[in-house]
Coordinates of C-alpha atoms and ligand atoms in Angstrom, one line a residue:
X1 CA 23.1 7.1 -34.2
X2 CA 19.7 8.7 -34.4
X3 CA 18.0 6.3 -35.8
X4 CA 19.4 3.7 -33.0
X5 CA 18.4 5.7 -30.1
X6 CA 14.7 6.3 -31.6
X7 CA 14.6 2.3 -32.3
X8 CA 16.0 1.9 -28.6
X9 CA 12.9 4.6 -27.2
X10 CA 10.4 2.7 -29.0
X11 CA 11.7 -0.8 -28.3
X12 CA 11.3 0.4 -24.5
X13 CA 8.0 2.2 -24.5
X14 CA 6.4 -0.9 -26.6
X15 CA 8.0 -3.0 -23.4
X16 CA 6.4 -0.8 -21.2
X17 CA 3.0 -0.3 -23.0
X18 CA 2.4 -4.1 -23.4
X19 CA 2.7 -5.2 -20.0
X20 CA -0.1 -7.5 -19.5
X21 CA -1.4 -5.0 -16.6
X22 CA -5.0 -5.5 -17.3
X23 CA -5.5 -9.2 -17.4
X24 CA -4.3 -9.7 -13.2
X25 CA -7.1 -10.8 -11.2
X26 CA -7.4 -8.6 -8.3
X27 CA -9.8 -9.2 -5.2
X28 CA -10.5 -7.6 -1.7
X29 CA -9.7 -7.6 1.5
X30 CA -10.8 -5.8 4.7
X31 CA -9.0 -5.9 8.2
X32 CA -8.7 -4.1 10.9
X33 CA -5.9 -1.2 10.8
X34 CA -5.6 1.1 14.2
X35 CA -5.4 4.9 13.7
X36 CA -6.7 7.8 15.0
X37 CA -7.1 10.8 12.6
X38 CA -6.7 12.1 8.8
X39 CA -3.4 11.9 9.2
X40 CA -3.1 8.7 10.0
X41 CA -5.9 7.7 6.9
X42 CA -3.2 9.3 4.5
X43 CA -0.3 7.4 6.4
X44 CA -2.0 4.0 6.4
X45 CA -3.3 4.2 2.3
X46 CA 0.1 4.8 2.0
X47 CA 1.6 2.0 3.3
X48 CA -1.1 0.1 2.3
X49 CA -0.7 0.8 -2.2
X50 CA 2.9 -1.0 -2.5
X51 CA 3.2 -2.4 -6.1
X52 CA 0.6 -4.8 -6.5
X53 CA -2.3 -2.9 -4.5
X54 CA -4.6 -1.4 -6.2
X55 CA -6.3 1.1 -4.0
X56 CA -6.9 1.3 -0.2
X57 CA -9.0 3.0 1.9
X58 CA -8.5 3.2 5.8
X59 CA -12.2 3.7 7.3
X60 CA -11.8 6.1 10.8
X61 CA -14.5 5.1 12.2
X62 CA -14.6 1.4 12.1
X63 CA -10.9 0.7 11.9
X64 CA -10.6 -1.2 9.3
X65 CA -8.9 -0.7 5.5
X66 CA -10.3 -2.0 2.3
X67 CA -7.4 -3.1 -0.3
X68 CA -7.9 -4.4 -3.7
X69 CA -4.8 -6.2 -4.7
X70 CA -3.2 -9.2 -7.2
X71 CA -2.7 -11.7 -5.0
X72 CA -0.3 -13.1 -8.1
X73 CA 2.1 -9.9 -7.5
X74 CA 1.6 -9.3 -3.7
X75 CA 1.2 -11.7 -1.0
X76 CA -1.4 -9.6 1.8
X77 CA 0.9 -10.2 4.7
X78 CA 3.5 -7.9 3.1
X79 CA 0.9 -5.1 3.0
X80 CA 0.0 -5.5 6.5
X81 CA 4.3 -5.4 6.9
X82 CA 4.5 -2.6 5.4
X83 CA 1.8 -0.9 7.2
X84 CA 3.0 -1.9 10.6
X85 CA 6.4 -0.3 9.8
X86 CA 4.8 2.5 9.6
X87 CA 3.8 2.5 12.9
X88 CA 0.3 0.8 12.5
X89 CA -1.1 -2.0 14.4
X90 CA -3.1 -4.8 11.9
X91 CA -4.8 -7.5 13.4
X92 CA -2.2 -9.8 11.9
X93 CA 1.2 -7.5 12.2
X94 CA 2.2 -5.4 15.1
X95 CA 3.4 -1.8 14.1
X96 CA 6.6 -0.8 14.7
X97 CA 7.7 1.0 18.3
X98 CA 10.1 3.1 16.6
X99 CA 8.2 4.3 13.8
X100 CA 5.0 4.9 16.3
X101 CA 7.5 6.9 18.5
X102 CA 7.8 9.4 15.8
X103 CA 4.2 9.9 14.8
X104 CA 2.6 13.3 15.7
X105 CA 0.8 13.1 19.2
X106 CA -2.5 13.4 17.5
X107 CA -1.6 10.0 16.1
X108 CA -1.0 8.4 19.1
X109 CA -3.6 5.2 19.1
X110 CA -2.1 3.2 21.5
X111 CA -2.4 6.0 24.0
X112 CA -5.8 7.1 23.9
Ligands
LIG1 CU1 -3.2 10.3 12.9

């Protein structure tokens, strides 16, 4: 029974291990992202890394987030979905009213 459950753990990890991870191609894209503070940096680079994004980096001053993503395991408008239901305008989805509702008045963008 042991012996089954070890062969089960390895058959799993080797599954997991050999994932052909390394060989995507990724590339980069920058848009513009509306925000307001730190907060809304952490908020937006959030949002932004859903399986398939690499890294993102929301830039305060200019507006804009850099991601580096696999284009063959995320299509870009479903990043710039999921950042808008966060509450985040992009310059190709508009963030959600609800969600901008609850963000902390020092995150209020729209307002300002
Ligand atoms: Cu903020």
């Amino acid at each position: 029974m042991k012996k089954i459950l070890f062969f089960a753990l390895s058959l799993a990890l080797f599954a997991a291990c050999s994932k052909p991870a390394s060989n995507l191609t990724y590339v980069s894209d920058t848009f513009t992202v509306n925000g307001s503070c730190g907060m809304c940096k952490t908020n937006i680079e959030k949002a932004a890394k859903i399986p398939g994004v690499a890294t993102a980096v929301w830039n305060q001053k200019a507006n804009s987030l850099t991601v580096k993503y696999a284009p063959s395991k995320v299509d870009i408008m479903a990043v710039h979905k999921s950042i808008a239901a966060a509450g985040y305008d992009t310059d190709k989805a508009h963030g959600d009213d609800a969600a901008y509702g609850k963000l902390p008045g020092c995150c209020k963008y729209r307002d300002k």
